Amino acid sequence: MESKEQLMNYLQEIEKWEEDQKGLFFWEKLGRLPFKLLDKITPKFIQEKLGILVSELGNYIQTGGKYLINKKSMIKKIQNSTSYPIESLEDIGNMPLENMISLGEKLQNERMKLATVQGASTGIGGIFTLVVDIPVILGIALKTLQEIAIIHGYDPDEKQERVFIVKCLQFASADIVGKEAILKELSQKSEKRDSSESMISQLKGWQEVFFTYRDQFGWKKLFQMVPIAGMIFGAFSNKAMIEDVSQAGIMLYRKRRIYEKLQNIEEQDNSIYE
């Protein structure tokens, strides 16, 4: 297993990535400038469909609903992809970090290819296929983050993991202030809130994530007026979106696993001296 020094090196890489995220804000902000104007040309029936979807996605935090993946299938996939003995999520959590990194990168590439095809296919139909594209790409993002959770030994069927997944989605689309707030929140080891208050907060988080994703389709709406441009830009934007989401999930889950591994090492060292 990894030494404390190796884990600290991995942690430094993640912290560097977190710092790099701050430099992306200017270009992200520039790219979103037209959405308020472009949003006005979106047909009313699309706006109504989006509103319904917000409520539907809110159910994900409560029950997981139709967005839950086949956990056993993913565990079996990991078993077939590594020589490390795997029987349960706990075994996956004890797996060397190097294996998690390899599995995460492979999954990211697979999901980016899927998102590219999805974006291109819906781009062919023009602006009206946006109704189909947004929920599908969000579904891909949710599935990808759940698989990333399993790769790091966490159970996406648990409500606390669904909340963490929402935070990963938020991080991928947030500005500097939002990213720092999420990192601070996730770094807190214990956070106990009243369940009803927590649920309201989580649902608001879903709405924030959803509408941010909708806003990011601003440029896409414009280019979808021309079918060929919509196809090309649809493929590009969906690929970039899943790349950002999966990267955020990989880094945040990896950081969490590193902290737990470091804690285990510390506990083992303390037991030796007792």
Short mmCIF file of C-alpha atoms in Angstrom, two decimals:
data_model
loop_
_atom_site.label_atom_id
_atom_site.label_comp_id
_atom_site.label_asym_id
_atom_site.label_seq_id
_atom_site.Cartn_x
_atom_site.Cartn_y
_atom_site.Cartn_z
CA MET A 1 0.00 0.00 0.00
CA GLU A 2 1.02 3.62 -0.35
CA SER A 3 3.29 5.30 2.15
CA LYS A 4 2.40 8.57 3.82
CA GLU A 5 4.89 10.36 1.55
CA GLN A 6 3.29 8.93 -1.59
CA LEU A 7 -0.17 9.97 -0.45
CA MET A 8 1.05 13.48 0.32
CA ASN A 9 2.49 13.72 -3.19
CA TYR A 10 -0.87 12.73 -4.66
CA LEU A 11 -2.53 15.31 -2.43
CA GLN A 12 -0.19 18.05 -3.66
CA GLU A 13 -1.17 17.24 -7.25
CA ILE A 14 -4.85 17.67 -6.37
CA GLU A 15 -4.19 20.95 -4.55
CA LYS A 16 -2.34 22.22 -7.63
CA TRP A 17 -5.36 21.28 -9.75
CA GLU A 18 -7.61 23.19 -7.35
CA GLU A 19 -5.43 26.29 -7.75
CA ASP A 20 -5.51 25.94 -11.53
CA GLN A 21 -9.31 26.03 -11.46
CA LYS A 22 -9.22 29.65 -10.35
CA GLY A 23 -7.50 30.70 -13.55
CA LEU A 24 -10.35 29.29 -15.66
CA PHE A 25 -12.96 31.69 -14.32
CA PHE A 26 -12.29 34.59 -16.71
CA TRP A 27 -12.70 32.47 -19.83
CA GLU A 28 -15.75 30.68 -18.41
CA LYS A 29 -17.36 34.03 -17.63
CA LEU A 30 -16.57 35.34 -21.10
CA GLY A 31 -18.11 32.27 -22.69
CA ARG A 32 -21.36 32.71 -20.77
CA LEU A 33 -21.94 36.38 -21.60
CA PRO A 34 -24.55 35.86 -24.33
CA PHE A 35 -26.79 33.40 -22.53
CA LYS A 36 -29.15 36.00 -21.04
CA LEU A 37 -29.86 37.42 -24.49
CA LEU A 38 -30.00 34.06 -26.20
CA ASP A 39 -32.25 32.61 -23.51
CA LYS A 40 -35.00 35.01 -24.63
CA ILE A 41 -35.24 33.28 -27.99
CA THR A 42 -35.81 29.85 -26.44
CA PRO A 43 -39.37 28.68 -27.19
CA LYS A 44 -41.77 28.67 -24.24
CA PHE A 45 -42.40 24.93 -24.40
CA ILE A 46 -38.69 24.29 -23.88
CA GLN A 47 -38.64 26.54 -20.82
CA GLU A 48 -41.63 24.63 -19.42
CA LYS A 49 -39.91 21.28 -20.01
CA LEU A 50 -36.81 22.55 -18.21
CA GLY A 51 -38.89 23.64 -15.23
CA ILE A 52 -40.43 20.17 -14.92
CA LEU A 53 -37.00 18.59 -15.11
CA VAL A 54 -35.75 20.61 -12.12
CA SER A 55 -38.41 19.02 -9.92
CA GLU A 56 -37.68 15.58 -11.33
CA LEU A 57 -33.97 15.87 -10.67
CA GLY A 58 -34.68 16.96 -7.10
CA ASN A 59 -35.92 13.40 -6.50
CA TYR A 60 -32.41 12.13 -7.11
CA ILE A 61 -31.20 13.39 -3.74
CA GLN A 62 -34.19 11.91 -1.92
CA THR A 63 -34.36 8.46 -3.50
CA GLY A 64 -31.95 8.28 -6.43
CA GLY A 65 -34.91 7.46 -8.66
CA LYS A 66 -34.19 6.41 -12.22
CA TYR A 67 -30.71 7.89 -12.09
CA LEU A 68 -29.21 5.19 -9.84
CA ILE A 69 -26.76 2.93 -11.66
CA ASN A 70 -26.25 -0.83 -11.38
CA LYS A 71 -23.73 -0.97 -8.54
CA LYS A 72 -23.02 -4.71 -8.85
CA SER A 73 -22.27 -4.34 -12.54
CA MET A 74 -19.75 -1.57 -11.86
CA ILE A 75 -18.04 -3.57 -9.10
CA LYS A 76 -17.75 -6.52 -11.47
CA LYS A 77 -16.24 -4.23 -14.10
CA ILE A 78 -13.62 -3.12 -11.58
CA GLN A 79 -12.93 -6.76 -10.66
CA ASN A 80 -12.18 -7.51 -14.30
CA SER A 81 -9.96 -4.44 -14.67
CA THR A 82 -7.53 -4.99 -11.80
CA SER A 83 -5.47 -7.80 -10.30
CA TYR A 84 -6.27 -6.51 -6.82
CA PRO A 85 -8.74 -8.87 -5.05
CA ILE A 86 -12.16 -7.19 -5.08
CA GLU A 87 -15.30 -8.53 -3.41
CA SER A 88 -16.93 -5.40 -2.00
CA LEU A 89 -16.84 -1.59 -1.95
CA GLU A 90 -14.61 -1.80 1.12
CA ASP A 91 -12.08 -3.79 -0.91
CA ILE A 92 -12.19 -1.13 -3.62
CA GLY A 93 -11.55 1.56 -0.99
CA ASN A 94 -8.45 -0.32 0.16
CA MET A 95 -7.20 -0.67 -3.41
CA PRO A 96 -3.96 1.15 -4.28
CA LEU A 97 -4.58 4.73 -5.42
CA GLU A 98 -2.71 3.99 -8.65
CA ASN A 99 -5.48 1.55 -9.62
CA MET A 100 -8.17 4.13 -8.87
CA ILE A 101 -6.38 6.70 -11.03
CA SER A 102 -6.12 4.28 -13.96
CA LEU A 103 -9.78 3.26 -13.69
CA GLY A 104 -10.88 6.89 -13.37
CA GLU A 105 -9.01 7.99 -16.48
CA LYS A 106 -10.40 5.09 -18.51
CA LEU A 107 -13.95 5.87 -17.40
CA GLN A 108 -13.52 9.56 -18.18
CA ASN A 109 -12.43 8.80 -21.75
CA GLU A 110 -15.36 6.42 -22.28
CA ARG A 111 -17.93 8.92 -21.01
CA MET A 112 -16.42 11.79 -23.05
CA LYS A 113 -16.82 9.70 -26.22
CA LEU A 114 -20.43 8.93 -25.31
CA ALA A 115 -21.17 12.62 -24.64
CA THR A 116 -19.58 13.59 -27.97
CA VAL A 117 -21.88 11.24 -29.90
CA GLN A 118 -24.89 12.43 -27.87
CA GLY A 119 -24.12 16.10 -28.55
CA ALA A 120 -23.64 15.53 -32.25
CA SER A 121 -26.86 13.53 -32.65
CA THR A 122 -29.04 16.10 -30.89
CA GLY A 123 -27.27 18.97 -32.67
CA ILE A 124 -28.54 17.70 -36.01
CA GLY A 125 -32.14 18.48 -35.10
CA GLY A 126 -31.63 22.14 -34.29
CA ILE A 127 -32.79 24.08 -31.24
CA PHE A 128 -35.82 21.90 -30.52
CA THR A 129 -33.67 18.88 -29.66
CA LEU A 130 -32.25 20.88 -26.76
CA VAL A 131 -35.18 19.50 -24.71
CA VAL A 132 -33.74 16.02 -25.22
CA ASP A 133 -30.08 16.98 -24.95
CA ILE A 134 -30.05 18.66 -21.53
CA PRO A 135 -31.65 15.84 -19.49
CA VAL A 136 -29.61 13.21 -21.32
CA ILE A 137 -26.28 14.96 -20.73
CA LEU A 138 -27.17 15.51 -17.08
CA GLY A 139 -28.01 11.81 -16.87
CA ILE A 140 -24.60 10.94 -18.30
CA ALA A 141 -22.97 13.27 -15.77
CA LEU A 142 -24.83 11.64 -12.88
CA LYS A 143 -23.97 8.14 -14.04
CA THR A 144 -20.32 9.07 -14.50
CA LEU A 145 -20.04 10.56 -11.01
CA GLN A 146 -21.71 7.52 -9.46
CA GLU A 147 -19.22 5.26 -11.21
CA ILE A 148 -16.37 7.48 -10.00
CA ALA A 149 -17.73 7.14 -6.47
CA ILE A 150 -17.61 3.33 -6.74
CA ILE A 151 -14.10 3.43 -8.23
CA HIS A 152 -13.00 5.14 -5.01
CA GLY A 153 -14.92 2.75 -2.75
CA TYR A 154 -18.01 4.82 -1.97
CA ASP A 155 -21.66 3.75 -2.24
CA PRO A 156 -23.76 6.02 -4.52
CA ASP A 157 -26.93 4.43 -3.15
CA GLU A 158 -26.39 6.32 0.11
CA LYS A 159 -27.96 9.78 0.39
CA GLN A 160 -24.73 11.40 1.63
CA GLU A 161 -23.02 10.26 -1.57
CA ARG A 162 -25.79 11.71 -3.72
CA VAL A 163 -25.25 15.02 -1.93
CA PHE A 164 -21.49 14.73 -2.58
CA ILE A 165 -22.20 14.04 -6.25
CA VAL A 166 -24.33 17.19 -6.44
CA LYS A 167 -21.41 19.12 -4.94
CA CYS A 168 -19.13 17.70 -7.66
CA LEU A 169 -21.60 18.93 -10.30
CA GLN A 170 -21.72 22.33 -8.64
CA PHE A 171 -17.93 22.55 -8.49
CA ALA A 172 -17.55 21.76 -12.19
CA SER A 173 -19.78 24.70 -13.18
CA ALA A 174 -19.14 27.18 -10.36
CA ASP A 175 -17.15 30.43 -10.45
CA ILE A 176 -14.13 31.11 -8.20
CA VAL A 177 -16.20 32.00 -5.15
CA GLY A 178 -18.42 28.97 -5.65
CA LYS A 179 -15.48 26.60 -6.07
CA GLU A 180 -13.79 27.89 -2.91
CA ALA A 181 -17.02 27.60 -0.93
CA ILE A 182 -17.55 24.01 -2.08
CA LEU A 183 -13.96 23.04 -1.30
CA LYS A 184 -14.30 24.54 2.16
CA GLU A 185 -17.57 22.71 2.74
CA LEU A 186 -16.19 19.37 1.58
CA SER A 187 -13.06 19.76 3.71
CA GLN A 188 -15.10 19.91 6.88
CA LYS A 189 -14.89 16.49 8.47
CA SER A 190 -18.29 16.63 10.14
CA GLU A 191 -21.34 18.65 9.21
CA LYS A 192 -24.63 17.90 10.99
CA ARG A 193 -27.77 19.73 10.02
CA ASP A 194 -31.47 19.37 10.59
CA SER A 195 -32.72 16.90 7.98
CA SER A 196 -35.47 19.15 6.62
CA GLU A 197 -33.13 22.13 6.39
CA SER A 198 -30.54 19.97 4.68
CA MET A 199 -33.07 18.71 2.14
CA ILE A 200 -34.11 22.25 1.20
CA SER A 201 -30.47 23.21 0.80
CA GLN A 202 -29.80 20.17 -1.37
CA LEU A 203 -32.77 20.84 -3.64
CA LYS A 204 -31.64 24.43 -4.07
CA GLY A 205 -28.25 23.01 -4.98
CA TRP A 206 -29.87 20.91 -7.67
CA GLN A 207 -31.65 23.93 -9.09
CA GLU A 208 -28.43 25.90 -9.09
CA VAL A 209 -26.59 23.13 -10.89
CA PHE A 210 -29.37 22.60 -13.41
CA PHE A 211 -29.85 26.24 -14.37
CA THR A 212 -26.09 26.72 -14.62
CA TYR A 213 -25.95 23.87 -17.09
CA ARG A 214 -28.87 25.37 -19.00
CA ASP A 215 -27.04 28.70 -19.11
CA GLN A 216 -23.95 27.00 -20.49
CA PHE A 217 -26.03 25.97 -23.49
CA GLY A 218 -26.26 29.64 -24.50
CA TRP A 219 -23.73 29.39 -27.31
CA LYS A 220 -25.13 26.04 -28.30
CA LYS A 221 -28.61 27.50 -28.77
CA LEU A 222 -27.19 30.02 -31.18
CA PHE A 223 -25.26 27.50 -33.24
CA GLN A 224 -28.13 25.02 -33.28
CA MET A 225 -30.02 27.42 -35.52
CA VAL A 226 -27.76 26.03 -38.24
CA PRO A 227 -27.94 22.20 -38.17
CA ILE A 228 -24.33 21.45 -39.16
CA ALA A 229 -22.93 23.98 -36.69
CA GLY A 230 -25.29 22.61 -34.02
CA MET A 231 -23.95 19.11 -34.61
CA ILE A 232 -20.31 20.17 -34.37
CA PHE A 233 -20.73 22.49 -31.42
CA GLY A 234 -23.11 20.05 -29.69
CA ALA A 235 -20.45 17.36 -29.83
CA PHE A 236 -17.76 19.76 -28.58
CA SER A 237 -19.78 21.30 -25.73
CA ASN A 238 -21.10 17.98 -24.39
CA LYS A 239 -17.63 16.46 -24.50
CA ALA A 240 -16.19 19.45 -22.63
CA MET A 241 -18.99 19.35 -20.06
CA ILE A 242 -18.47 15.68 -19.20
CA GLU A 243 -14.71 16.20 -19.16
CA ASP A 244 -15.10 18.96 -16.55
CA VAL A 245 -17.62 17.01 -14.46
CA SER A 246 -15.65 13.77 -14.45
CA GLN A 247 -12.39 15.58 -13.68
CA ALA A 248 -14.02 17.34 -10.73
CA GLY A 249 -15.47 14.07 -9.48
CA ILE A 250 -12.17 12.21 -9.83
CA MET A 251 -10.17 14.87 -8.02
CA LEU A 252 -12.66 15.46 -5.20
CA TYR A 253 -13.25 11.77 -4.58
CA ARG A 254 -9.52 11.05 -4.80
CA LYS A 255 -8.81 13.78 -2.26
CA ARG A 256 -11.39 12.31 0.06
CA ARG A 257 -9.92 8.82 -0.27
CA ILE A 258 -6.40 10.12 0.32
CA TYR A 259 -7.48 11.77 3.57
CA GLU A 260 -9.04 8.51 4.73
CA LYS A 261 -5.91 6.54 3.84
CA LEU A 262 -3.77 9.07 5.73
CA GLN A 263 -6.08 8.77 8.72
CA ASN A 264 -5.71 4.97 8.66
CA ILE A 265 -1.93 5.28 8.60
CA GLU A 266 -2.08 7.68 11.55
CA GLU A 267 -4.31 5.31 13.51
CA GLN A 268 -1.98 2.41 12.81
CA ASP A 269 1.04 4.42 13.94
CA ASN A 270 -0.74 5.43 17.14
CA SER A 271 -1.68 1.83 17.92
CA ILE A 272 1.96 0.82 17.68
CA TYR A 273 3.00 3.28 20.38
CA GLU A 274 0.12 2.50 22.73
#
